Coordinates of C-alpha atoms (C1' of nucleotides) in Angstrom, one line a residue:
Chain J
X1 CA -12.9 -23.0 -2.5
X2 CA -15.9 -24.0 -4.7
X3 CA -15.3 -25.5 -8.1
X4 CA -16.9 -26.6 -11.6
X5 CA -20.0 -25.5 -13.0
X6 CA -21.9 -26.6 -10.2
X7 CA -23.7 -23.2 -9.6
X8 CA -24.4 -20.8 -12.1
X9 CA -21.9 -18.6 -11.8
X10 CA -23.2 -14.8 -10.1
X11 CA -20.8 -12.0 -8.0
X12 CA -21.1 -14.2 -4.5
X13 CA -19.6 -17.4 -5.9
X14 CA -16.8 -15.4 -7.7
X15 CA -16.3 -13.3 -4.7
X16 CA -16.1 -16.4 -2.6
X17 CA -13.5 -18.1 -4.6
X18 CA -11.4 -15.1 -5.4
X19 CA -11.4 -14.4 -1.6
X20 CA -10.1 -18.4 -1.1
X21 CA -6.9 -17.5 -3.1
X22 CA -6.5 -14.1 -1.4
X23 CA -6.5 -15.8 1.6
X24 CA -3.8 -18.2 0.3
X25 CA -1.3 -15.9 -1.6
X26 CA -2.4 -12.7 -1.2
X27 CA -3.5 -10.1 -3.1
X28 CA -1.1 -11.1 -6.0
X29 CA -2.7 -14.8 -6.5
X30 CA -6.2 -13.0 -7.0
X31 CA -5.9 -12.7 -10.9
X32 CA -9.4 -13.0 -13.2
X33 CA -7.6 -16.3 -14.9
X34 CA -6.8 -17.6 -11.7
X35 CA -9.7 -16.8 -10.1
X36 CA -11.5 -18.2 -13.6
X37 CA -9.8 -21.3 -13.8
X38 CA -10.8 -22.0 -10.0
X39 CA -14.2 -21.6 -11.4
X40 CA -14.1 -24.2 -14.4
X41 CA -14.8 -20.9 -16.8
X42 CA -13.3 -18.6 -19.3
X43 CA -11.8 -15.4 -17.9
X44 CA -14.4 -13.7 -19.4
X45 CA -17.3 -14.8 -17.9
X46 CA -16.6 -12.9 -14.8
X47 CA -16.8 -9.3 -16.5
X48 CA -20.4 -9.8 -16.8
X49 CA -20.7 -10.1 -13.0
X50 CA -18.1 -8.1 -11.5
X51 CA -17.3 -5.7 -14.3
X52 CA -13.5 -6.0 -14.1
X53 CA -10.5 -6.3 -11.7
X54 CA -11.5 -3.5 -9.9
X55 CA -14.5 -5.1 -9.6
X56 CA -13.3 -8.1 -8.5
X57 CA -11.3 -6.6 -6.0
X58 CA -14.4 -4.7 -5.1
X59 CA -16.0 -7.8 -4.3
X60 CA -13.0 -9.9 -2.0
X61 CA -13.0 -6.9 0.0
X62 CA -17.2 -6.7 0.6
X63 CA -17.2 -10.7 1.6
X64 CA -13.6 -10.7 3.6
X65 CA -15.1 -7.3 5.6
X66 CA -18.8 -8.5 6.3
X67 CA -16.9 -12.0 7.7
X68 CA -15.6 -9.7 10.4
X69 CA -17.6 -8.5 13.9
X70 CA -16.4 -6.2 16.7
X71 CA -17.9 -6.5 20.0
X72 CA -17.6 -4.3 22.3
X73 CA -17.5 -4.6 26.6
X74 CA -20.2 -1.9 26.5
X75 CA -20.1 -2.4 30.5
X76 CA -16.7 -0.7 29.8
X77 CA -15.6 3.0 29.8
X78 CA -15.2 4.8 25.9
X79 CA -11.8 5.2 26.0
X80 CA -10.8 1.3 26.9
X81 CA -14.3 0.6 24.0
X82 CA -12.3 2.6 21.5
X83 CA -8.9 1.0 22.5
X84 CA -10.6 -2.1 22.4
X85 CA -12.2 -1.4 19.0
X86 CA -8.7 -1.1 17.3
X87 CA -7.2 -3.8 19.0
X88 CA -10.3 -6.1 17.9
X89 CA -9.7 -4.8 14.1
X90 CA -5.7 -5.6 14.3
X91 CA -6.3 -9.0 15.3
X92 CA -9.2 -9.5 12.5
X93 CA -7.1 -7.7 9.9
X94 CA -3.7 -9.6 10.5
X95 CA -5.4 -13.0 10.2
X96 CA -5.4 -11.4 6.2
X97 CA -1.9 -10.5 5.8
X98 CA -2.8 -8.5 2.5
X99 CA -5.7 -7.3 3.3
X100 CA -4.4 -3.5 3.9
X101 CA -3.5 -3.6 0.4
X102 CA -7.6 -3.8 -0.3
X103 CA -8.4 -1.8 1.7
X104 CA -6.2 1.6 1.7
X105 CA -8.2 2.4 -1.4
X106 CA -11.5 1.2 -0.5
X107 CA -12.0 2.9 2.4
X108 CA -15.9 2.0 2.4
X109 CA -15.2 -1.3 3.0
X110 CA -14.5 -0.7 7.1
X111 CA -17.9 1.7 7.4
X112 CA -19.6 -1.2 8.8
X113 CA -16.9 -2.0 11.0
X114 CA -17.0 1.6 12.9
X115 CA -20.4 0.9 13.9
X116 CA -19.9 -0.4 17.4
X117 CA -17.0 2.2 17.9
X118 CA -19.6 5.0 16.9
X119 CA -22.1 3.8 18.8
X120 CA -20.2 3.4 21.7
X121 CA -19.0 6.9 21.7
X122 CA -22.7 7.7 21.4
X123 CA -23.4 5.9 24.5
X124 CA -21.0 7.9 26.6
X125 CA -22.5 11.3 25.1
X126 CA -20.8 12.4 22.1
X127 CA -22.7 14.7 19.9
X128 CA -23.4 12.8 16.6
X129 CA -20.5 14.8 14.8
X130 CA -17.9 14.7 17.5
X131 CA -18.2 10.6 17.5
X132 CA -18.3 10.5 13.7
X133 CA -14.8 12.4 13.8
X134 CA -13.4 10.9 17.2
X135 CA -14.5 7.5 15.2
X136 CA -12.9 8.7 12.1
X137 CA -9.6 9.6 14.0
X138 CA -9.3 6.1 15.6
X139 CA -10.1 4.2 12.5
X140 CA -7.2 5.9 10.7
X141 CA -4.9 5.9 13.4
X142 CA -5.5 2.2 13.2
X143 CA -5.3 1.9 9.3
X144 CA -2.8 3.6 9.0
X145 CA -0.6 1.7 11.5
X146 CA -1.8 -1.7 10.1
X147 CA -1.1 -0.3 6.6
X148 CA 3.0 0.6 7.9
X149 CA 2.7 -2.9 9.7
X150 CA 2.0 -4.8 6.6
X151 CA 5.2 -3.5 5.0
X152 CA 7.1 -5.1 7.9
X153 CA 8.3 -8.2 6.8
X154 CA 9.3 -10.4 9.8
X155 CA 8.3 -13.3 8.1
X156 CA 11.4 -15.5 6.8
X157 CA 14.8 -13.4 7.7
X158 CA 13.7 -11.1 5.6
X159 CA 18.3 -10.1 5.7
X160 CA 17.8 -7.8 2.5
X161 CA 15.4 -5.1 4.6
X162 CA 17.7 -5.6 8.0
X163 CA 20.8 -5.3 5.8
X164 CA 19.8 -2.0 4.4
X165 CA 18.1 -1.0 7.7
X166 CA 21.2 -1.4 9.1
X167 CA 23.4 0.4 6.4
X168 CA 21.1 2.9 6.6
X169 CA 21.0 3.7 11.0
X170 CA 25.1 3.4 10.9
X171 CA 25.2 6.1 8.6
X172 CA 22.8 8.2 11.4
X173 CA 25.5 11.1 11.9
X174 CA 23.3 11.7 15.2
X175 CA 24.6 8.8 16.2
X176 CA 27.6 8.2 15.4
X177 CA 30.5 8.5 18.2
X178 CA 28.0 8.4 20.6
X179 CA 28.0 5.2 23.3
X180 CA 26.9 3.0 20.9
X181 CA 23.0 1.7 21.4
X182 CA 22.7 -1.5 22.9
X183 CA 23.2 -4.0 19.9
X184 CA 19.9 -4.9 20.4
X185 CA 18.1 -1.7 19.0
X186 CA 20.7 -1.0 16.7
X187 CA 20.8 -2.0 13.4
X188 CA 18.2 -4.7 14.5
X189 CA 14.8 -3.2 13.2
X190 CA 11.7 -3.9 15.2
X191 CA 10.2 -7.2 16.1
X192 CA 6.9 -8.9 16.8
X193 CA 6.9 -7.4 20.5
X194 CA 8.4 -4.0 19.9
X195 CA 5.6 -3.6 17.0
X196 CA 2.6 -4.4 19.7
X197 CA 3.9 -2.1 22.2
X198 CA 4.2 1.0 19.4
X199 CA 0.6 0.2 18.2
X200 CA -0.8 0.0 22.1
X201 CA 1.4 3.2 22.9
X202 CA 0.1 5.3 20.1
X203 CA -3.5 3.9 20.6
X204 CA -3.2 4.7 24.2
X205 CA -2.1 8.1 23.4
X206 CA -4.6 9.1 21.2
X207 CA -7.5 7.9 23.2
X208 CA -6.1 10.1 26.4
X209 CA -5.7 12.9 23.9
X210 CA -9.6 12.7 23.3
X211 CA -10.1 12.0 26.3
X212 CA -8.7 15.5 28.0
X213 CA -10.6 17.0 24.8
X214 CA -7.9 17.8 22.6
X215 CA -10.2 17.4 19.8
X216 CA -12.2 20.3 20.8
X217 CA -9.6 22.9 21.5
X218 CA -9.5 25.6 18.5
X219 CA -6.9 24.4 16.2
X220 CA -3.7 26.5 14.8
Chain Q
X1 CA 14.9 12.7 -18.5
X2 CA 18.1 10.9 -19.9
X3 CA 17.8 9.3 -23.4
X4 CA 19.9 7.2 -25.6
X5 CA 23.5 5.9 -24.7
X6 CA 25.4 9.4 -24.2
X7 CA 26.8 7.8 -20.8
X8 CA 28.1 4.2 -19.6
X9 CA 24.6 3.1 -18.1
X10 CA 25.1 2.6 -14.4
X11 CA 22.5 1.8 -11.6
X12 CA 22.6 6.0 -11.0
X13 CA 21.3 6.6 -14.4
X14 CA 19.3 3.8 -14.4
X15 CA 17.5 5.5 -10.8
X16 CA 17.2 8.8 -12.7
X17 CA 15.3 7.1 -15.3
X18 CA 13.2 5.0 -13.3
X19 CA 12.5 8.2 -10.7
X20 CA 11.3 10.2 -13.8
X21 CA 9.2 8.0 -15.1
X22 CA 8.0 7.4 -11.3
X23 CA 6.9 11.0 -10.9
X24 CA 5.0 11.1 -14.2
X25 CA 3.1 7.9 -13.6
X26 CA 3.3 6.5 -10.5
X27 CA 4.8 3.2 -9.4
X28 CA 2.8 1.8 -12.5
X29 CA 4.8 3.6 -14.9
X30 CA 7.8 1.7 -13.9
X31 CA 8.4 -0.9 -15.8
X32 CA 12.0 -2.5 -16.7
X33 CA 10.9 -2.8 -20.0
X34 CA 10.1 1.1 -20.0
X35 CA 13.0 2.3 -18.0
X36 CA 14.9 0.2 -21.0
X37 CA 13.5 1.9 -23.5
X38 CA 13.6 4.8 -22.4
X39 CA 17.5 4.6 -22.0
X40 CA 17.7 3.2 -25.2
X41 CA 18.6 -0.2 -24.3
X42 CA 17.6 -3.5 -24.1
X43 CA 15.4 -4.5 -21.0
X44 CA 18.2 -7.3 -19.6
X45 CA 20.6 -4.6 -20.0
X46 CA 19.7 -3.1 -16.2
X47 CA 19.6 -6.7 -14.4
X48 CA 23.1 -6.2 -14.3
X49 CA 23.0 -3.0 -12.3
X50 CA 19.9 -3.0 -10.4
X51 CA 19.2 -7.2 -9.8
X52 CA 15.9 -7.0 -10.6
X53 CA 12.7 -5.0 -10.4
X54 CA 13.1 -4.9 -6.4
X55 CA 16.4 -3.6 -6.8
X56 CA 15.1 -1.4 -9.5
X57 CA 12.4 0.4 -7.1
X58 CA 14.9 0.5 -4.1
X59 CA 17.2 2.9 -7.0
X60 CA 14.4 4.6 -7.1
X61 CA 13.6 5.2 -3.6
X62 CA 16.9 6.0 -2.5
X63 CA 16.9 8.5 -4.7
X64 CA 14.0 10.1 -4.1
X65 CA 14.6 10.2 -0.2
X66 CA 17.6 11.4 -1.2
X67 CA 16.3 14.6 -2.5
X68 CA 14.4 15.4 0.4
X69 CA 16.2 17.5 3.4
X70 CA 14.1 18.5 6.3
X71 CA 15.3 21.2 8.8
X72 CA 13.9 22.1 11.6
X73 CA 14.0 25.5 13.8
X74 CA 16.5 24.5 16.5
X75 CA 14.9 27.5 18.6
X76 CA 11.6 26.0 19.2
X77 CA 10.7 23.6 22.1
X78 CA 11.4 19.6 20.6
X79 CA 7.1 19.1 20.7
X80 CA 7.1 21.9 18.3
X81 CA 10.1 20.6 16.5
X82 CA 8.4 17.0 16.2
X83 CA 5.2 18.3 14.8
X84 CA 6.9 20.7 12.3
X85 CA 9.2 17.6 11.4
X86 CA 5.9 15.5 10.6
X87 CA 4.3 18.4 8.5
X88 CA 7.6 18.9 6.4
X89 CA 7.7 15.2 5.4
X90 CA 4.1 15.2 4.5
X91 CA 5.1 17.9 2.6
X92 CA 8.1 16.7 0.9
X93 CA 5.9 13.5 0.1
X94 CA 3.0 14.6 -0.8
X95 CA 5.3 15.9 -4.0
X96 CA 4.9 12.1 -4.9
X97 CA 1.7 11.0 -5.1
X98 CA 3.1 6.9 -5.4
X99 CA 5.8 7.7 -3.2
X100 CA 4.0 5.9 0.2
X101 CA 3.6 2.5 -2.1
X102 CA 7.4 2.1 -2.7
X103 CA 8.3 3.1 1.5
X104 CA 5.5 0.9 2.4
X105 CA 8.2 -1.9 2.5
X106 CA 11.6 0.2 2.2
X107 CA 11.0 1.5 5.6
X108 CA 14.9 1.9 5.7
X109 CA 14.7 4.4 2.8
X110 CA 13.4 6.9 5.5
X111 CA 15.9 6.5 8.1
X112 CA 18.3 9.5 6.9
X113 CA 15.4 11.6 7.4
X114 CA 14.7 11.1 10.4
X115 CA 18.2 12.4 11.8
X116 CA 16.9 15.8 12.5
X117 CA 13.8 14.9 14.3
X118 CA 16.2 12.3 16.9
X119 CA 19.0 15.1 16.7
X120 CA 16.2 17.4 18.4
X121 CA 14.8 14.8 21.1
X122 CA 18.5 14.3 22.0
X123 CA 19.1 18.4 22.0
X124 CA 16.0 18.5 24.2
X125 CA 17.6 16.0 26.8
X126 CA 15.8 13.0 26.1
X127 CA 18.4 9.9 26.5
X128 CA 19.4 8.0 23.1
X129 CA 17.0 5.2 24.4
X130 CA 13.5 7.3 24.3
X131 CA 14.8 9.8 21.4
X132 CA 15.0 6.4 19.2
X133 CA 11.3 5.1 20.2
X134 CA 9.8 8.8 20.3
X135 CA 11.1 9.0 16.5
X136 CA 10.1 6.0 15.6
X137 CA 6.3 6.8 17.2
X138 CA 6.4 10.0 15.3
X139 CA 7.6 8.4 11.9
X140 CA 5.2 5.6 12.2
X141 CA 2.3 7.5 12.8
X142 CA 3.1 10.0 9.8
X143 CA 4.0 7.0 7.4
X144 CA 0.9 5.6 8.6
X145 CA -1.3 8.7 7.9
X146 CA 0.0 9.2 4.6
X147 CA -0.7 5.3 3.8
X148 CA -4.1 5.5 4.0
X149 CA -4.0 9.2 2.5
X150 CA -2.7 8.5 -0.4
X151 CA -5.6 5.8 -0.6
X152 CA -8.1 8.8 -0.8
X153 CA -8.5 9.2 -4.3
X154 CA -9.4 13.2 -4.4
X155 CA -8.6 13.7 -7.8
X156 CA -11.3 13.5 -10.4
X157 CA -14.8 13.1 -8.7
X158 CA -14.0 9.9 -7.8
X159 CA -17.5 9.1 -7.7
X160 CA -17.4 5.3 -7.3
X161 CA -15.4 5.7 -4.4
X162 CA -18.2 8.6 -3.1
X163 CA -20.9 5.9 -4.1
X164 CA -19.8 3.3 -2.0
X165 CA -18.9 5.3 0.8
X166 CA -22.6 6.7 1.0
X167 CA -23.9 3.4 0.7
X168 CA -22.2 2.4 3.5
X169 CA -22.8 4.9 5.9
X170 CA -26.4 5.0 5.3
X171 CA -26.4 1.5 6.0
X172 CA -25.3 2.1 9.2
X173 CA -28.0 1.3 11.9
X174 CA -26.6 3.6 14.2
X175 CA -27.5 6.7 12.6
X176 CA -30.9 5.5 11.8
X177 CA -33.7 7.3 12.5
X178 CA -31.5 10.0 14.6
X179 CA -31.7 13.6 12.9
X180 CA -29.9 13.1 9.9
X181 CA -26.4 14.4 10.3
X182 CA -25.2 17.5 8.0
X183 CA -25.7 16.2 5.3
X184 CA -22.1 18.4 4.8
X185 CA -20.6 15.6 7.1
X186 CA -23.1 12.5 5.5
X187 CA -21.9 10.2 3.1
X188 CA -19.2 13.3 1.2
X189 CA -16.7 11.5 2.4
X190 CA -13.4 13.7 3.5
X191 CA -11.9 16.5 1.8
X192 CA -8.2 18.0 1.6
X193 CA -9.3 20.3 4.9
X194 CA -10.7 17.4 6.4
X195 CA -7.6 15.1 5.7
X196 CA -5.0 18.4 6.8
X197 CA -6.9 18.7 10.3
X198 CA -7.1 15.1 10.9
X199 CA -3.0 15.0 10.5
X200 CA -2.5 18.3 12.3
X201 CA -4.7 16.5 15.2
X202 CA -3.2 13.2 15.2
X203 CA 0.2 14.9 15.3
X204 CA -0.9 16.8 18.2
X205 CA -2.4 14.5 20.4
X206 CA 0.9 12.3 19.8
X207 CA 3.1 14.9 20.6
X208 CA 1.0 16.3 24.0
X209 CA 1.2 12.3 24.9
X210 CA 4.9 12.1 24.8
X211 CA 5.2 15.5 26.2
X212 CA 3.4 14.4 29.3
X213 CA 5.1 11.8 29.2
X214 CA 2.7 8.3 28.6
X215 CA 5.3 6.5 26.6
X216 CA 6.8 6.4 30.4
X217 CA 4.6 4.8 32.5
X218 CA 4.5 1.2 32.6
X219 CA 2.3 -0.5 30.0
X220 CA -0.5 -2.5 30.1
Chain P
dA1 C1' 32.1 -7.7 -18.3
dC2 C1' 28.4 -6.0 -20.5
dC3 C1' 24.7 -6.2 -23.7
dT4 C1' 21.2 -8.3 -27.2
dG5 C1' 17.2 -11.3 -29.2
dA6 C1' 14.3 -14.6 -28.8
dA7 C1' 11.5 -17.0 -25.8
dC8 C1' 8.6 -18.3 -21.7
dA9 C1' 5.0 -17.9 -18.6
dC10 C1' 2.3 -14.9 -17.2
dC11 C1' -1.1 -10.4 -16.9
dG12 C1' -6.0 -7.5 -18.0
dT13 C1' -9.0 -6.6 -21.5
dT14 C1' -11.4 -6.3 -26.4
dC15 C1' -13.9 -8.3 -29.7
dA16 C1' -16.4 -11.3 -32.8
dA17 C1' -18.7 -15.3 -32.4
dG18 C1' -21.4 -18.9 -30.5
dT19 C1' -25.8 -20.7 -27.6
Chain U
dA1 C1' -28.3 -12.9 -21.4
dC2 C1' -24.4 -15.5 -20.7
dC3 C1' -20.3 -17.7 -22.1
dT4 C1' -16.1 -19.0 -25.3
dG5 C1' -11.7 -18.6 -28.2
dA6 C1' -8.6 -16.1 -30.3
dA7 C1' -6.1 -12.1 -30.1
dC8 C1' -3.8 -7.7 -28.4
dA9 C1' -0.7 -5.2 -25.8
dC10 C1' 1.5 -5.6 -22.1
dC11 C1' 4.5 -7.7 -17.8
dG12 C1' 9.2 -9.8 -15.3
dT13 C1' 12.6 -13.0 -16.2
dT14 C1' 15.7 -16.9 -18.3
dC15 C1' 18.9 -18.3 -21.4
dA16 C1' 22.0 -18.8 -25.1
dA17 C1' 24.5 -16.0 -27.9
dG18 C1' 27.2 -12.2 -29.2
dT19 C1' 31.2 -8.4 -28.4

DNA sequence: ACCTGAACACCGTTCAAGT
DNA sequence: ACCTGAACACCGTTCAAGT
């Protein structure tokens, strides 16, 4: 993380060093008088570059996104590309645990990202608009699961959500007086492995759903 | 909402406050030191009740799930069931525009409401096993959608948002130099009939996965 | 046991002033 | 054009003190 007046000061090098502290603490340690005082420089020299937090926020996004390539097998079939694709993004994304946070409002910042998933549904002979929304349908799918995933906290003990988790599935009337659930996925929440099987399951099942052409049945 | 010190002050009263201020402003508009005032009380007065501003948005949450009750047509096959389950919560949710940044991480908030969807996978014949994971697909995938919808900033023109978006996609190389798409479908960015049919189609493709059964077969 | 007031260590941002 | 310092209107929370 860059410091001092050693540079004069533009959007990269205050992008670059607000991205070093989101990359330590999260989207909460990003703050313009943190991010300031990293610099060697009064809060309010970044407004002239970035505009404000927004702005700032704008810009961690832009440098932590363009730091991030998916290739594709393209000696592989579509539907294990676009599985491929998502699985490529998860692993990139959860190297930045807050990074959903940045980017469930600023959507634009994965555009660049669909580009190999696009073209590879290009490849295999999807109309231009049918890959922009088969493209559109995976990226979601995938946002939205990392977005759920990031409010999983399995770091630590994390006893407060299991506590209430579990308060909250023995008061399941469905359930109750039945044979009990094994202890293990009672009460218990979800763990690392039970979290990459949902993602792969889902992921598997919307890729088969395109692929028997769900998409292109008439809708209710 | 309540005012003044007509009753005792208890964490109920305090969730009532909080939850009305929530559905004016948002999770931004909920402040201790507002929820205070606006009971007519000092702001250390709730740490007593409520813990602190975690256990202050888990009041809240609570009893805003609280209020939602989703029934489903016991007559219909469980797939139908499951999507019409999905829809109703989107529904119920969509109510609270902030509502997906406090169950984010208070996935146990939803639990009570996903009784009736398990109740119908267990009426349908699936064993307690599967009926658990198939809800926990389904909710997953809706919490996920409505993550990254509630992202979409529709309201207003939203134009930085639409700026940035267009600037993206015409950087794409892909679509370079290939017959512009619509420019309908370029660089507009979605729209509420977009965002309904891209839920209705996730939903389905979900639903005809576990209804064929994928979630069976072993995995990769 | 419950509540208050003053205080602390933070925020984002405005504004007049400096160079 | 770029940066600073002081100030404003907020935060969540601690702590000693009141009843």
């Amino acid at each position: 993380m860059p410091r001092r007046s050693d540079r004069p000061l533009d959007r990269d090098l205050i992008a670059a060093c607000a991205l070093a502290l989101f990359r330590e603490g999260g989207l909460a340690a990003v703050t313009t008088r943190r991010v300031a005082s990293a610099l060697g420089v009064s809060p309010m020299a970044l407004y002239v570059h970035v505009g404000n937090k927004e702005g700032l926020l704008d810009a961690v996004v832009e440098r932590l996104m363009r730091a991030i390539k998916i290739d594709l097998d393209s000696e592989a079939s579509w539907p294990a590309q676009a599985e491929q694709w998502a699985h490529a993004l998860r692993a990139e994304l959860s190297a930045h645990p807050g990074a959903m946070d940045l980017l469930r409002t600023r959507r634009w910042a994965l555009v660049r990202c669909t580009e190999p998933l696009i073209r590879a549904l290009l490849a295999a002979g999807f109309s231009e608009e049918r890959a922009i929304r088969a493209a559109r349908l995976v990226t979601w799918v995938t946002m939205g699961f990392l977005s759920v995933e990031s409010g999983v906290d399995l770091l630590g003990s994390d006893d407060r959500q299991a506590d209430r988790l579990e308060r909250s599935l023995d008061r399941l009337e469905v359930l109750e007086g039945r044979a009990a659930t094994s202890p293990a996925s009672r009460g218990r929440g979800v763990d690392r492995a039970d979290i990459d099987a949902l993602f792969s399951l889902e992921l598997r099942l919307i890729v088969r759903g395109l692929e028997a052409g769900l998409d292109l049945e008439p809708h209710d």
